Structure formats: structure tokens, C-alpha cells
Coordinates of C-alpha atoms and ligand atoms in Angstrom, one line a residue:
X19 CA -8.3 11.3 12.7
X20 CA -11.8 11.4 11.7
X21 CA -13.2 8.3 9.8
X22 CA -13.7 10.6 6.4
X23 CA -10.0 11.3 6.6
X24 CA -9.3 7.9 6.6
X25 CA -9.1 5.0 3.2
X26 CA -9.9 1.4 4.0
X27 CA -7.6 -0.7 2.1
X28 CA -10.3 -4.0 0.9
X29 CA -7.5 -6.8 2.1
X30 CA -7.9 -5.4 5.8
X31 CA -11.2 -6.5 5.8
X32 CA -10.3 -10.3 3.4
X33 CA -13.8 -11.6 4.6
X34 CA -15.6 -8.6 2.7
X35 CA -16.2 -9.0 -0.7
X36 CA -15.9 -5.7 -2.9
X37 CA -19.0 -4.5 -2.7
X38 CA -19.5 -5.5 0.8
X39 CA -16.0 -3.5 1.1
X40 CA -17.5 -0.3 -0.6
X41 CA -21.0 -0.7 1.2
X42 CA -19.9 -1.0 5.0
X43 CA -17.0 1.7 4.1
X44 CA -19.5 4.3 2.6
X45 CA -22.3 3.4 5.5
X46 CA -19.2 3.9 8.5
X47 CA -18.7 7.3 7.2
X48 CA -14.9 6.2 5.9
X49 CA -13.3 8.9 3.3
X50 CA -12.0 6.3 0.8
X51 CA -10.6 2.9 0.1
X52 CA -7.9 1.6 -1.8
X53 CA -9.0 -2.0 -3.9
X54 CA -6.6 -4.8 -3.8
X55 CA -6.4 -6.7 -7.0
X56 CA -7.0 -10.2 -5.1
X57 CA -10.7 -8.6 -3.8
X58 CA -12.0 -7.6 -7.5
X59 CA -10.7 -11.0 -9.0
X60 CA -13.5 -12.3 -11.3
X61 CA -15.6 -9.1 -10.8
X62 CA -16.5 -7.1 -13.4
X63 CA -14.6 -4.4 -13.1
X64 CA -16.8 -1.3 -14.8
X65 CA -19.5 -2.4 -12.5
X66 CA -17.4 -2.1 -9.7
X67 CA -16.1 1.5 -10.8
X68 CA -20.4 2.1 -11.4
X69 CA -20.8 0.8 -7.6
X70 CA -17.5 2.8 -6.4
X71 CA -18.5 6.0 -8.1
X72 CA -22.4 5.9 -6.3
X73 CA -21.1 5.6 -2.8
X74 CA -18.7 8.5 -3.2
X75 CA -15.8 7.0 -1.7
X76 CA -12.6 8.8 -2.8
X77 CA -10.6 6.5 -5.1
X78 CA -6.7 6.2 -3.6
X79 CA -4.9 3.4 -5.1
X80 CA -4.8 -0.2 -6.7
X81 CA -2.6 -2.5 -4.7
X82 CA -0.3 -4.0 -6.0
X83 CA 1.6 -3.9 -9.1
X84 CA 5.8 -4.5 -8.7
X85 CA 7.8 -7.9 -8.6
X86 CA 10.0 -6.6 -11.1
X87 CA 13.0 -8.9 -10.0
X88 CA 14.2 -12.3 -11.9
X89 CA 17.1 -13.6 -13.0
X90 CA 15.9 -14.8 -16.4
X91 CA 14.9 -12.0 -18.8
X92 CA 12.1 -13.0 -20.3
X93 CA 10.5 -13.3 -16.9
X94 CA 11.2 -9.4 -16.0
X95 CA 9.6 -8.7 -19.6
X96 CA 6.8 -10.5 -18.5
X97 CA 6.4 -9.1 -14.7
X98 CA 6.6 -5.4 -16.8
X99 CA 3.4 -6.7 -18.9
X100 CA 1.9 -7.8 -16.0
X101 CA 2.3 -4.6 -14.6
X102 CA 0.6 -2.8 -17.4
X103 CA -2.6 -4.8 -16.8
X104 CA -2.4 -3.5 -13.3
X105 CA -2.3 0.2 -15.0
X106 CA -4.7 -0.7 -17.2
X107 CA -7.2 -2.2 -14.3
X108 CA -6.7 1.1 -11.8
X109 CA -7.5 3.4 -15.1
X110 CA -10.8 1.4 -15.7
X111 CA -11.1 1.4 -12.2
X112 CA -11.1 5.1 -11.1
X113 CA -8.2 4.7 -9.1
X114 CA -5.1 7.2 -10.2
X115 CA -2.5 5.3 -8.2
X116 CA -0.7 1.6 -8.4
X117 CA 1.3 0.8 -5.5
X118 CA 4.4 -1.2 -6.2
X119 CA 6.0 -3.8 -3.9
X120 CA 9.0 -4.2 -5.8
X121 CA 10.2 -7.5 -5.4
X122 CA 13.5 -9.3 -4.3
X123 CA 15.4 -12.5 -6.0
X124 CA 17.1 -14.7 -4.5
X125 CA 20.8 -15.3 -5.4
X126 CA 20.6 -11.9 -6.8
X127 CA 22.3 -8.7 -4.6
X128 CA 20.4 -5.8 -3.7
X129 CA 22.3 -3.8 -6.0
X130 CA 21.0 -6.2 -9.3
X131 CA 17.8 -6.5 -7.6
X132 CA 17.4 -2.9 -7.7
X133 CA 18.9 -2.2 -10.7
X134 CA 16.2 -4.3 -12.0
X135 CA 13.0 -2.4 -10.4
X136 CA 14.7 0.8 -12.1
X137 CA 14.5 -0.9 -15.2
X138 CA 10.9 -2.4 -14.8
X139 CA 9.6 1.2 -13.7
X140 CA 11.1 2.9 -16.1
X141 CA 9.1 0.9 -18.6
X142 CA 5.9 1.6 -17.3
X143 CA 6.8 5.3 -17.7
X144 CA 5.0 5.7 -20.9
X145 CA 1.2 3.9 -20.2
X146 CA 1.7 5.7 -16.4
X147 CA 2.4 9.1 -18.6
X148 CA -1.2 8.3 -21.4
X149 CA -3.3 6.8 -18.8
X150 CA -2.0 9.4 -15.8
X151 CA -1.8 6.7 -13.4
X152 CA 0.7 7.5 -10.7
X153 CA 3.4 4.7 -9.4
X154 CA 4.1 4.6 -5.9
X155 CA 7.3 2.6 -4.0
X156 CA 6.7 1.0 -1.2
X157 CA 9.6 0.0 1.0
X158 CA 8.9 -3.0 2.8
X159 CA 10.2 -4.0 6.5
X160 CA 14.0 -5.7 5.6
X161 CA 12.7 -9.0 6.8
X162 CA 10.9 -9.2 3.2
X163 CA 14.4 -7.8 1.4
X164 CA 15.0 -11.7 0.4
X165 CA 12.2 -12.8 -1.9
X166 CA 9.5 -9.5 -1.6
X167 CA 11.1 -6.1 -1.5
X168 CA 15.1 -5.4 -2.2
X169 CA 14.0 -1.8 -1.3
X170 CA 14.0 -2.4 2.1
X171 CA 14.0 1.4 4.0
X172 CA 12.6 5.0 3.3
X173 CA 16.3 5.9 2.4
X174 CA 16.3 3.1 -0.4
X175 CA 13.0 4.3 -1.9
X176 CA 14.3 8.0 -1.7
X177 CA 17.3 7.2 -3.3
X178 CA 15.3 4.7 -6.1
X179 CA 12.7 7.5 -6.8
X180 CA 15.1 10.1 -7.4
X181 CA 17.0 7.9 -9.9
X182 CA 13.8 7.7 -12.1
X183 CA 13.3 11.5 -11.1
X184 CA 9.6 11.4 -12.8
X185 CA 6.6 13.0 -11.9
X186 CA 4.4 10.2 -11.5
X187 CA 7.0 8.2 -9.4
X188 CA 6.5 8.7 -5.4
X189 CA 6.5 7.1 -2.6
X190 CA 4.1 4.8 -0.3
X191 CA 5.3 5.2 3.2
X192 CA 3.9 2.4 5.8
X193 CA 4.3 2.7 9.7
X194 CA 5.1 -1.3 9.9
X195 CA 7.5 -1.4 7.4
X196 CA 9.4 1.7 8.5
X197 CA 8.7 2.3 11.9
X198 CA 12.3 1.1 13.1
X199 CA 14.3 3.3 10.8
X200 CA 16.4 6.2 12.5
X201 CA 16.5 9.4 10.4
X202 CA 13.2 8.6 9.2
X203 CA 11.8 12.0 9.7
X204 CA 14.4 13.5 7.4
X205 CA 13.3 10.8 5.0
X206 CA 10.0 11.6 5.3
X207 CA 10.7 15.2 4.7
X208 CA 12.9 14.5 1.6
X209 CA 10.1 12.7 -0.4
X210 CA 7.6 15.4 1.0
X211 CA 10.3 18.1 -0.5
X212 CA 10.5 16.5 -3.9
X213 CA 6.7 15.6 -4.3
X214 CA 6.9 12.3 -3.9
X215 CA 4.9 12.0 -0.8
X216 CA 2.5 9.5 -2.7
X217 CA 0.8 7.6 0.1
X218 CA 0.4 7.1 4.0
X219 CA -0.6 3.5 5.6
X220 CA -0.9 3.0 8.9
X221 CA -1.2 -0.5 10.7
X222 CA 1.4 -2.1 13.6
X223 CA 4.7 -4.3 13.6
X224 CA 3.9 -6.7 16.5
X225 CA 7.5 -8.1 17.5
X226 CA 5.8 -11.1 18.6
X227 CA 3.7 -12.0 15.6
X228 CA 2.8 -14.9 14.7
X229 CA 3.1 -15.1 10.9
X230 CA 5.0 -13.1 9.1
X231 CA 2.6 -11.4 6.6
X232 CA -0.8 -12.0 8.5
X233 CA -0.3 -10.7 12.1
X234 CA -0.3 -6.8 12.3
X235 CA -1.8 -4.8 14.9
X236 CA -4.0 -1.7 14.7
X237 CA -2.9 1.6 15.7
X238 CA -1.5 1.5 19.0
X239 CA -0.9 -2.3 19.2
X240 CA 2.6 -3.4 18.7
X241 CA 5.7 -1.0 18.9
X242 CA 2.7 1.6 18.4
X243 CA 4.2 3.8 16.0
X244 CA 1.8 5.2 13.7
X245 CA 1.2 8.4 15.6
X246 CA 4.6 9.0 16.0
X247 CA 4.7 8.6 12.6
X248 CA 1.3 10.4 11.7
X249 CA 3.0 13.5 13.2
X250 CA 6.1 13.7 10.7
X251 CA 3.6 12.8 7.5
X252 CA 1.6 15.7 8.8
X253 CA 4.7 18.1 9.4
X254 CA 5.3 17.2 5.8
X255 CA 2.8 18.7 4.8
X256 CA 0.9 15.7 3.7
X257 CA -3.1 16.2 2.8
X258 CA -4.2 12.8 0.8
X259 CA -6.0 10.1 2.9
X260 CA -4.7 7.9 5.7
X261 CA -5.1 4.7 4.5
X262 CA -5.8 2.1 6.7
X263 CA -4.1 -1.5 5.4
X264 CA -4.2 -4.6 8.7
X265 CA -3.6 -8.0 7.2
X266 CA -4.7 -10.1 10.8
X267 CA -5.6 -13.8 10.2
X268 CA -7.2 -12.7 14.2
X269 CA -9.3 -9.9 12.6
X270 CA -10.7 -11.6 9.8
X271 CA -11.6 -14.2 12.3
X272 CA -13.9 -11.5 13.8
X273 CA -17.1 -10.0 13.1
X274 CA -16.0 -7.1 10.7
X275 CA -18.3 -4.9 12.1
X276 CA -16.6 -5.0 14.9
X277 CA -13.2 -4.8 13.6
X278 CA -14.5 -1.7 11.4
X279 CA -15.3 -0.1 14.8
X280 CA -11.8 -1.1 16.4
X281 CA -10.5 0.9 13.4
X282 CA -12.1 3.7 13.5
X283 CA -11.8 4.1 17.5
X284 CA -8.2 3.5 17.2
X285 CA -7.5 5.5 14.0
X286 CA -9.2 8.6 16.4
X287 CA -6.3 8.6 18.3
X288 CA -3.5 9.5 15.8
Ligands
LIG43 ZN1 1.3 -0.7 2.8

């Protein structure tokens, strides 16, 4: 893969800031990027669109909206609001996509906990139908199912997205969160089939991390999946942006440069 077929998500490069992000991105030849809320904090936001829009980056997605879960009403009501801000934020932003990590309560089952992302989504239908903002699912690796993500495979995000059944509902599909999952090419071809093929990340589950959210590998590293897994989102028929999403307390800890570089040479491979 080429470097203009690829989307830089902001967070893989944390020590950036935005518009070091969309600088070094455009400058590298990089297709597109993806902006995570936590990198435009404080910004203002039209003048990063303004700055976004001159490089000519492709716009792919906001990340993240979701945490729909909670025990006490009121608090689901207000992770819905909060959700519509993030709607709101990738409109003004350019971006037509909000990717969802849907969140997991303890003391809850999977069954309420899911039950209760249904809900949530379902009440952003209507500002994801004026503002035409698409809402994609991303299951996350089932050693997040207790407190992140109660949908926890390709299968549960599958069987989630065709319970809403809506347009604008797809699916996020990450190679660390998904890689271990047998019958994941029929999965993969299912969502593709139904339209909900939303978005592709690629990064690597190293089984000897170190931290459990900020050691992932690039491409290759790890149980070196994501051109296994490249292949299948291809066969599905897939043309959006590979995006590129490496949370690596290690990486950040080098020059970015450098790390942009590693990307790129290992994304060339898949
Ligand atoms: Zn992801």
C-alpha cells in the first residue's frame, strides 16, 4: 500500500499536535487522516477544518463517539448528548464519519450492555440522518468487553448493526481487535454484503505487551495480521482509506519522523 492510500489517525502520532498532524501527513504524501477528539481539544475547530481543507488530506472519521453503557438512566441520556456534540464537531469538522467504541458496564451482562448501545445509537439516528454524518461500530479485542466495549467480535457488530438496519450505521473493522476471530472472513464479507463496510484500521496485537491500551505494533510486529487481514477487506470489495491507528507509549517516545517512515515502510508491505 502506497502512502496516498493510506489515513493517519492523529493519536498514532500523540506527540503531534493537529496541525503538526496535518502538516507532516500532507508533506509525507499520506492520503488522509482521521482527527481524535483528544488532539483538537481547545483548538478552534473551523480553523482546523480551514488548515485541513488547504493540505488536501481526505477527511475519514472523528474518533471517538460511544460509551453508551450505564446503569443509571440519566447517565445514558447524558452519554447520548455527549455523543451529539461528537456529531456536531465531525460536521464542522469536515469529517463524515464518528467512530463508536461502544462501551461496557460493569455488573451489567452483555446482553443489557448491548441492549443499551442499541438504544444510544438509535437516538443519534436523527442528527446522523440532518447532518449526514455516518456511525461506525467498532468491536474491540474481548479483553476490553468489561468496562470499554460489550461488543467484543466482528460477529457482535454484525449482528448489532443489522438490528438498527440503517444506512448510516456500519462497521469499523481493526486488525488488533479482531485478528484472533475464526470465521472472520465470512464476517468481513457479511458487512461488505450489506454496506456496512465503514472503515479499515490496521495496527498489531503484541501478546507480550506491556500495557494494555498503549503497546501495539506496526504492521508486521506482533501476531502480524494485518495483511492477512488486508487481503479479505480487499476481496470485499473495500475502496475507502487504510487507516493507520498505533497507540505505542515506545513510538511516541521516538522521533516522529522516524516513526512516520516506519509507517509508511511497513504499511508498503500489505
Ligand atoms: Zn481502531
Amino acid at each position: 500500500m502506497k502512502p496516498d492510500q493510506l489515513a493517519l489517525h492523529t493519536f498514532t502520532n500523540k506527540p503531534w499536535s493537529i496541525h503538526e498532524c496535518l502538516e507532516n501527513y500532507a508533506r509525507r504524501g499520506i492520503g488522509g487522516v482521521s482527527i481524535w477528539r483528544e488532539t483538537v481539544t481547545g483548538h478552534d475547530l473551523a480553523k482546523v477544518r480551514k488548515h485541513l481543507d488547504d493540505t488536501g488530506l481526505k477527511p475519514v472519521s472523528l474518533v471517538r463517539g460511544g460509551f453508551f453503557t450505564a446503569t443509571d438512566p440519566a447517565a445514558r441520556e447524558n452519554a447520548v448528548n455527549a455523543n451529539r456534540e461528537a456529531i456536531l464537531e465531525a460536521e464542522t469538522l469536515g469529517l463524515p464519519m464518528v467512530v463508536l467504541v461502544c462501551g461496557a458496564t460493569i455488573g451489567q451482562s452483555p446482553e443489557q450492555n448491548l441492549a443499551q448501545i442499541g438504544e444510544g445509537i438509535t437516538a443519534l439516528l436523527p442528527l446522523a440522518e440532518s447532518t449526514g454524518v455516518r456511525l461506525a461500530i467498532e468491536p474491540l479485542h474481548p479483553m476490553y468487553a468489561g468496562d470499554r466495549s460489550a461488543v467484543a467480535s466482528m460477529r457482535d457488530a454484525n449482528e448489532l448493526a443489522d438490528s438498527l438496519g440503517h444506512p448510516l450505521v456500519g462497521v469499523a473493522v481493526d486488525v488488533f481487535h479482531v485478528w484472533w476471530e475464526s470465521g472472520l472472513e465470512k464476517q468481513i464479507q457479511r458487512c461488505a454484503a450489506a454496506k456496512r463496510l465503514f472503515a479499515f484500521h490496521v495496527c498489531e496485537f503484541k501478546p507480550e505487551f506491556d500495557h494494555v491500551l498503549l503497546d501495539r505494533g506496526l504492521p508486521g510486529e506482533g501476531v502480524n495480521a494485518s495483511a492477512r487481514i488486508a487481503k479479505m477487506i480487499k476481496a470485499a470489495g473495500f475502496s475507502g482509506l487504510t487507516e493507520v491507528e498505533i497507540f505505542s507509549r515506545k513510538y511516541w517516545s521516538e522521533n516522529q519522523h522516524d516513526f512516520l517512515d516506519k509507517i509508511v515502510a511497513s504499511c508498503a508491505a500489505l
